[in-house]
Amino acid sequence: MYRFLLTPRWWVINVFTVLAIPVCLFMGSWQLSRFETRVNTHNQQQEEASGERKAEARPLSDLLPVTAKTSGERATATGRYDTAHQLLVPDRRLDGRDGFYVLTLLRVDGGANGGGGAGAKALPVVRGWLPGDADDPAATAKVPAPPSGEVTVTGALQASEHQGGDGVSASGGLPRGQLGMISAASLVNLVPYQVYDAWVTSSQAPGALEPVPPTAAEGTGLDIKAFQNLGYTGEWFVFAGFVVFMWFRLFRREAETARDLALGLTPPEPTAPTAPTAPDADRTPDDAERTRSPGAPV
């Protein structure tokens, strides 16, 4: 009754099923492990963030290059603000409100204010956030001028932004004085000196500015990608169940067909449809004579 399992067709079905189920389970488990790793990283970052608020800031040079471990740590840098290159970063949300960042470049390594001396390098510093539209003169009028002279900035170290991040705009077309993505690559054509591949969000915001909290490093934390991993986990497990369901359905249908054949219960073969005949094709002359109306002419 089950000899059909040894046919080439069923060999292919069985091999596919045996291979597909472990692959689906493995991929689902892998996606689940990635989600659990992000959850653990998020909890660890929360604990480290609470401790780093009390920890002493470290020099910028000790924390570079930015990694998942050093991202969010308190860094300190001394230099002079380049007042000629202050930029606004539009479309940034804070506590559910729309607004923009105020970014000013801090010239370190001996760079003078607004100068471009050899070997000078700058650190992008987000001095704070303001509600409103970066194109609105009334909102931009509230931006406080950066302090002159030598200053020491303390804040959370952040990695350069990448396309696809929250609020990041890499399409270009922004007005002069605005920046869509905080990164060395986007600043290299805007300033006449080198820029660190990192930025700092200042812990103290002057005037009407509000401090910008640090964000989790890319690939960590409970962001949208973490919940995508959780969704993919469910999809792979559903695929595994669907493979089992389809195999069982095909097997039951084939077994029922084999049982009916063994009992001689073969389904009737479909017959070809016959061509329709004309209504008077089989009538004889006598039939025509009998059905003729009495008053009809002969």
Short mmCIF file of C-alpha atoms in Angstrom, two decimals:
data_model
loop_
_atom_site.label_atom_id
_atom_site.label_comp_id
_atom_site.label_asym_id
_atom_site.label_seq_id
_atom_site.Cartn_x
_atom_site.Cartn_y
_atom_site.Cartn_z
CA MET A 1 0.00 0.00 0.00
CA TYR A 2 2.92 2.32 0.75
CA ARG A 3 5.12 1.23 -2.12
CA PHE A 4 4.64 4.64 -3.67
CA LEU A 5 7.17 5.93 -1.11
CA LEU A 6 9.88 4.13 -3.10
CA THR A 7 9.08 5.86 -6.39
CA PRO A 8 11.54 8.50 -7.71
CA ARG A 9 8.97 11.22 -7.20
CA TRP A 10 8.60 10.41 -3.52
CA TRP A 11 12.33 10.03 -3.08
CA VAL A 12 12.66 13.67 -4.13
CA ILE A 13 9.83 14.73 -1.79
CA ASN A 14 11.29 12.83 1.16
CA VAL A 15 14.83 14.13 0.65
CA PHE A 16 13.56 17.70 0.35
CA THR A 17 11.53 17.31 3.57
CA VAL A 18 14.40 15.77 5.51
CA LEU A 19 16.72 18.61 4.48
CA ALA A 20 14.25 21.50 4.71
CA ILE A 21 13.07 20.89 8.29
CA PRO A 22 16.54 21.06 9.95
CA VAL A 23 17.46 24.10 7.86
CA CYS A 24 14.31 25.95 8.93
CA LEU A 25 14.84 25.02 12.59
CA PHE A 26 18.49 26.08 12.45
CA MET A 27 17.68 29.44 10.85
CA GLY A 28 14.89 30.06 13.36
CA SER A 29 17.19 29.25 16.28
CA TRP A 30 19.90 31.49 14.84
CA GLN A 31 17.52 34.43 14.48
CA LEU A 32 16.29 33.82 18.05
CA SER A 33 19.87 33.81 19.34
CA ARG A 34 20.51 37.13 17.60
CA PHE A 35 17.44 38.63 19.27
CA GLU A 36 18.53 37.30 22.68
CA THR A 37 22.02 38.75 22.12
CA ARG A 38 20.50 42.15 21.38
CA VAL A 39 18.36 41.94 24.53
CA ASN A 40 21.40 41.06 26.64
CA THR A 41 23.40 43.86 25.02
CA HIS A 42 20.58 46.32 25.70
CA ASN A 43 20.43 45.34 29.37
CA GLN A 44 24.21 45.57 29.64
CA GLN A 45 24.20 49.00 28.03
CA GLN A 46 21.54 50.19 30.43
CA GLU A 47 23.65 49.06 33.38
CA GLU A 48 26.83 50.58 31.93
CA ALA A 49 25.04 53.84 31.12
CA SER A 50 23.93 54.25 34.72
CA GLY A 51 27.49 53.59 35.89
CA GLU A 52 29.10 55.80 33.26
CA ARG A 53 27.07 58.79 34.36
CA LYS A 54 29.04 58.62 37.61
CA ALA A 55 32.31 57.52 36.03
CA GLU A 56 35.01 60.00 35.12
CA ALA A 57 35.35 61.02 31.51
CA ARG A 58 38.32 59.64 29.61
CA PRO A 59 40.40 61.47 26.99
CA LEU A 60 39.10 61.16 23.47
CA SER A 61 42.29 59.53 22.22
CA ASP A 62 41.86 56.67 24.71
CA LEU A 63 38.43 55.75 23.31
CA LEU A 64 39.14 55.79 19.57
CA PRO A 65 38.31 54.10 17.31
CA VAL A 66 34.69 53.80 18.38
CA THR A 67 33.53 50.23 19.01
CA ALA A 68 30.42 48.67 20.47
CA LYS A 69 32.20 48.73 23.85
CA THR A 70 33.40 52.35 23.79
CA SER A 71 30.24 53.75 22.18
CA GLY A 72 28.33 55.72 24.80
CA GLU A 73 31.29 56.14 27.15
CA ARG A 74 32.03 59.59 28.54
CA ALA A 75 34.78 61.32 26.61
CA THR A 76 36.50 64.64 27.07
CA ALA A 77 38.23 66.84 24.50
CA THR A 78 39.78 70.30 24.67
CA GLY A 79 39.90 72.76 21.81
CA ARG A 80 38.20 75.72 20.19
CA TYR A 81 34.82 75.80 18.51
CA ASP A 82 34.83 76.64 14.80
CA THR A 83 32.12 79.29 14.84
CA ALA A 84 32.23 79.58 11.04
CA HIS A 85 31.06 75.99 10.57
CA GLN A 86 28.07 75.48 12.85
CA LEU A 87 25.52 73.12 11.29
CA LEU A 88 21.92 72.16 11.96
CA VAL A 89 20.84 68.51 11.68
CA PRO A 90 17.11 68.51 10.80
CA ASP A 91 14.37 65.93 11.37
CA ARG A 92 15.61 64.64 14.73
CA ARG A 93 13.09 63.56 17.36
CA LEU A 94 13.47 63.80 21.12
CA ASP A 95 10.84 62.56 23.56
CA GLY A 96 8.32 62.29 20.72
CA ARG A 97 8.86 65.87 19.54
CA ASP A 98 10.22 67.03 16.17
CA GLY A 99 13.28 69.22 16.14
CA PHE A 100 16.90 69.47 15.08
CA TYR A 101 20.41 69.04 16.47
CA VAL A 102 22.91 71.89 16.77
CA LEU A 103 26.33 70.61 15.71
CA THR A 104 29.55 72.58 16.07
CA LEU A 105 33.04 71.39 15.17
CA LEU A 106 35.59 71.48 17.97
CA ARG A 107 39.10 72.12 16.65
CA VAL A 108 41.58 70.02 18.58
CA ASP A 109 45.23 69.01 18.05
CA GLY A 110 46.38 72.63 18.01
CA GLY A 111 43.83 73.90 15.46
CA ALA A 112 42.95 77.56 15.78
CA ASN A 113 39.40 78.86 15.74
CA GLY A 114 38.23 78.79 12.16
CA GLY A 115 41.72 78.04 10.91
CA GLY A 116 43.05 75.20 8.85
CA GLY A 117 46.53 74.61 10.15
CA ALA A 118 48.49 71.56 9.14
CA GLY A 119 47.68 68.54 11.27
CA ALA A 120 44.56 70.15 12.71
CA LYS A 121 41.57 67.89 13.30
CA ALA A 122 38.01 68.51 14.45
CA LEU A 123 35.53 66.63 16.57
CA PRO A 124 31.82 67.04 15.73
CA VAL A 125 30.00 68.03 18.90
CA VAL A 126 26.20 68.00 19.17
CA ARG A 127 25.72 70.82 21.66
CA GLY A 128 22.00 70.10 22.05
CA TRP A 129 18.54 69.81 20.50
CA LEU A 130 15.87 72.39 19.76
CA PRO A 131 12.18 71.81 18.91
CA GLY A 132 10.85 73.11 15.62
CA ASP A 133 11.89 73.19 12.01
CA ALA A 134 15.49 73.83 10.98
CA ASP A 135 14.13 75.95 8.09
CA ASP A 136 12.11 78.19 10.43
CA PRO A 137 13.97 81.44 11.24
CA ALA A 138 12.05 81.74 14.51
CA ALA A 139 13.36 78.35 15.67
CA THR A 140 16.92 78.86 14.47
CA ALA A 141 17.05 82.26 16.20
CA LYS A 142 17.04 80.42 19.54
CA VAL A 143 20.33 78.66 18.74
CA PRO A 144 22.97 80.01 21.15
CA ALA A 145 26.33 80.98 19.75
CA PRO A 146 29.20 78.66 20.64
CA PRO A 147 31.60 79.97 23.28
CA SER A 148 34.85 81.52 22.13
CA GLY A 149 38.26 80.62 23.38
CA GLU A 150 39.49 77.28 24.57
CA VAL A 151 36.83 74.98 26.01
CA THR A 152 36.70 71.44 27.36
CA VAL A 153 33.75 69.38 26.13
CA THR A 154 32.49 66.33 28.00
CA GLY A 155 29.87 64.02 26.56
CA ALA A 156 28.96 60.57 25.30
CA LEU A 157 31.08 59.24 22.45
CA GLN A 158 29.13 58.11 19.39
CA ALA A 159 30.03 56.30 16.18
CA SER A 160 29.51 57.98 12.82
CA GLU A 161 25.97 57.63 11.53
CA HIS A 162 25.08 55.46 8.55
CA GLN A 163 22.28 55.50 6.02
CA GLY A 164 19.17 53.87 7.45
CA GLY A 165 19.53 55.21 10.98
CA ASP A 166 16.75 57.09 12.76
CA GLY A 167 16.41 60.55 11.27
CA VAL A 168 19.43 60.10 9.00
CA SER A 169 19.05 61.67 5.56
CA ALA A 170 21.68 60.74 2.97
CA SER A 171 19.74 61.95 -0.08
CA GLY A 172 21.29 65.42 -0.07
CA GLY A 173 19.52 68.53 -1.28
CA LEU A 174 19.56 70.20 2.14
CA PRO A 175 19.91 73.99 2.42
CA ARG A 176 23.27 75.52 3.17
CA GLY A 177 24.17 75.17 6.85
CA GLN A 178 22.31 71.85 7.32
CA LEU A 179 23.61 68.31 7.59
CA GLY A 180 21.64 65.11 7.08
CA MET A 181 24.08 62.56 8.49
CA ILE A 182 26.68 63.04 11.23
CA SER A 183 29.77 61.35 9.84
CA ALA A 184 33.27 62.17 8.70
CA ALA A 185 32.28 61.22 5.14
CA SER A 186 29.49 63.81 5.01
CA LEU A 187 31.63 66.54 6.61
CA VAL A 188 34.76 66.10 4.53
CA ASN A 189 33.46 68.37 1.75
CA LEU A 190 32.10 71.00 4.12
CA VAL A 191 35.18 71.91 6.15
CA PRO A 192 38.81 72.54 5.13
CA TYR A 193 40.32 70.13 7.67
CA GLN A 194 40.16 66.52 8.79
CA VAL A 195 37.33 65.27 10.99
CA TYR A 196 37.32 62.45 13.51
CA ASP A 197 35.29 59.39 12.53
CA ALA A 198 33.18 59.88 15.67
CA TRP A 199 31.13 62.54 17.40
CA VAL A 200 30.18 63.56 20.92
CA THR A 201 26.81 64.54 22.32
CA SER A 202 27.49 67.10 25.02
CA SER A 203 26.14 66.34 28.47
CA GLN A 204 25.57 70.05 29.14
CA ALA A 205 23.39 72.05 26.75
CA PRO A 206 23.55 75.85 26.93
CA GLY A 207 20.63 78.24 26.62
CA ALA A 208 17.43 76.84 25.15
CA LEU A 209 19.16 73.66 23.96
CA GLU A 210 18.29 70.29 25.45
CA PRO A 211 20.93 67.54 25.92
CA VAL A 212 20.78 64.72 23.36
CA PRO A 213 20.93 61.27 24.99
CA PRO A 214 23.42 58.80 23.51
CA THR A 215 22.15 56.08 21.19
CA ALA A 216 23.08 52.42 21.18
CA ALA A 217 25.85 51.30 18.87
CA GLU A 218 24.79 49.93 15.49
CA GLY A 219 23.88 46.26 15.66
CA THR A 220 23.11 46.37 19.40
CA GLY A 221 20.18 47.32 21.56
CA LEU A 222 16.44 46.88 21.09
CA ASP A 223 16.04 48.70 17.79
CA ILE A 224 13.79 47.82 14.86
CA LYS A 225 16.30 45.26 13.61
CA ALA A 226 16.08 43.38 16.90
CA PHE A 227 12.34 42.88 16.46
CA GLN A 228 12.94 41.94 12.82
CA ASN A 229 15.10 39.09 14.13
CA LEU A 230 12.21 38.03 16.36
CA GLY A 231 9.81 38.13 13.42
CA TYR A 232 12.18 36.07 11.26
CA THR A 233 12.35 33.52 14.08
CA GLY A 234 8.62 32.96 13.89
CA GLU A 235 8.69 32.81 10.08
CA TRP A 236 11.34 30.07 9.98
CA PHE A 237 9.47 27.93 12.53
CA VAL A 238 6.27 28.41 10.55
CA PHE A 239 8.10 27.28 7.39
CA ALA A 240 9.21 24.11 9.19
CA GLY A 241 5.63 23.37 10.26
CA PHE A 242 4.37 24.06 6.74
CA VAL A 243 6.83 21.55 5.25
CA VAL A 244 5.60 18.86 7.65
CA PHE A 245 1.98 19.73 6.91
CA MET A 246 2.44 19.55 3.13
CA TRP A 247 4.33 16.23 3.35
CA PHE A 248 1.57 14.69 5.46
CA ARG A 249 -1.11 16.02 3.12
CA LEU A 250 0.59 14.59 0.04
CA PHE A 251 1.21 11.29 1.84
CA ARG A 252 -2.42 10.93 2.93
CA ARG A 253 -3.73 11.70 -0.54
CA GLU A 254 -1.34 9.21 -2.13
CA ALA A 255 -2.19 6.53 0.48
CA GLU A 256 -5.93 6.97 -0.08
CA THR A 257 -5.43 6.65 -3.83
CA ALA A 258 -3.37 3.47 -3.36
CA ARG A 259 -6.02 1.98 -1.04
CA ASP A 260 -8.82 2.68 -3.51
CA LEU A 261 -6.83 1.01 -6.27
CA ALA A 262 -6.24 -2.03 -4.06
CA LEU A 263 -9.97 -2.33 -3.40
CA GLY A 264 -10.79 -1.88 -7.07
CA LEU A 265 -12.43 1.48 -6.44
CA THR A 266 -10.99 3.23 -9.44
CA PRO A 267 -12.44 6.62 -10.29
CA PRO A 268 -14.45 6.70 -13.52
CA GLU A 269 -12.50 7.86 -16.52
CA PRO A 270 -13.78 11.10 -17.97
CA THR A 271 -15.54 10.63 -21.32
CA ALA A 272 -15.03 12.97 -24.21
CA PRO A 273 -18.01 15.22 -24.90
CA THR A 274 -20.05 14.28 -27.98
CA ALA A 275 -20.76 16.75 -30.71
CA PRO A 276 -24.29 18.18 -30.60
CA THR A 277 -26.63 16.98 -33.34
CA ALA A 278 -29.17 19.00 -35.20
CA PRO A 279 -32.72 18.64 -33.88
CA ASP A 280 -34.04 17.15 -37.18
CA ALA A 281 -30.96 15.06 -38.05
CA ASP A 282 -32.51 11.70 -36.96
CA ARG A 283 -36.09 12.35 -38.10
CA THR A 284 -37.51 10.24 -40.89
CA PRO A 285 -39.85 11.48 -43.62
CA ASP A 286 -42.78 9.72 -41.88
CA ASP A 287 -42.02 11.62 -38.65
CA ALA A 288 -42.02 14.87 -40.59
CA GLU A 289 -45.33 13.95 -42.21
CA ARG A 290 -46.95 13.21 -38.82
CA THR A 291 -45.77 16.41 -37.23
CA ARG A 292 -46.78 18.63 -40.12
CA SER A 293 -49.59 21.02 -39.33
CA PRO A 294 -52.93 20.14 -40.94
CA GLY A 295 -53.16 23.54 -42.54
CA ALA A 296 -49.62 23.55 -43.89
CA PRO A 297 -49.25 23.44 -47.67
CA VAL A 298 -47.98 20.18 -49.19
#
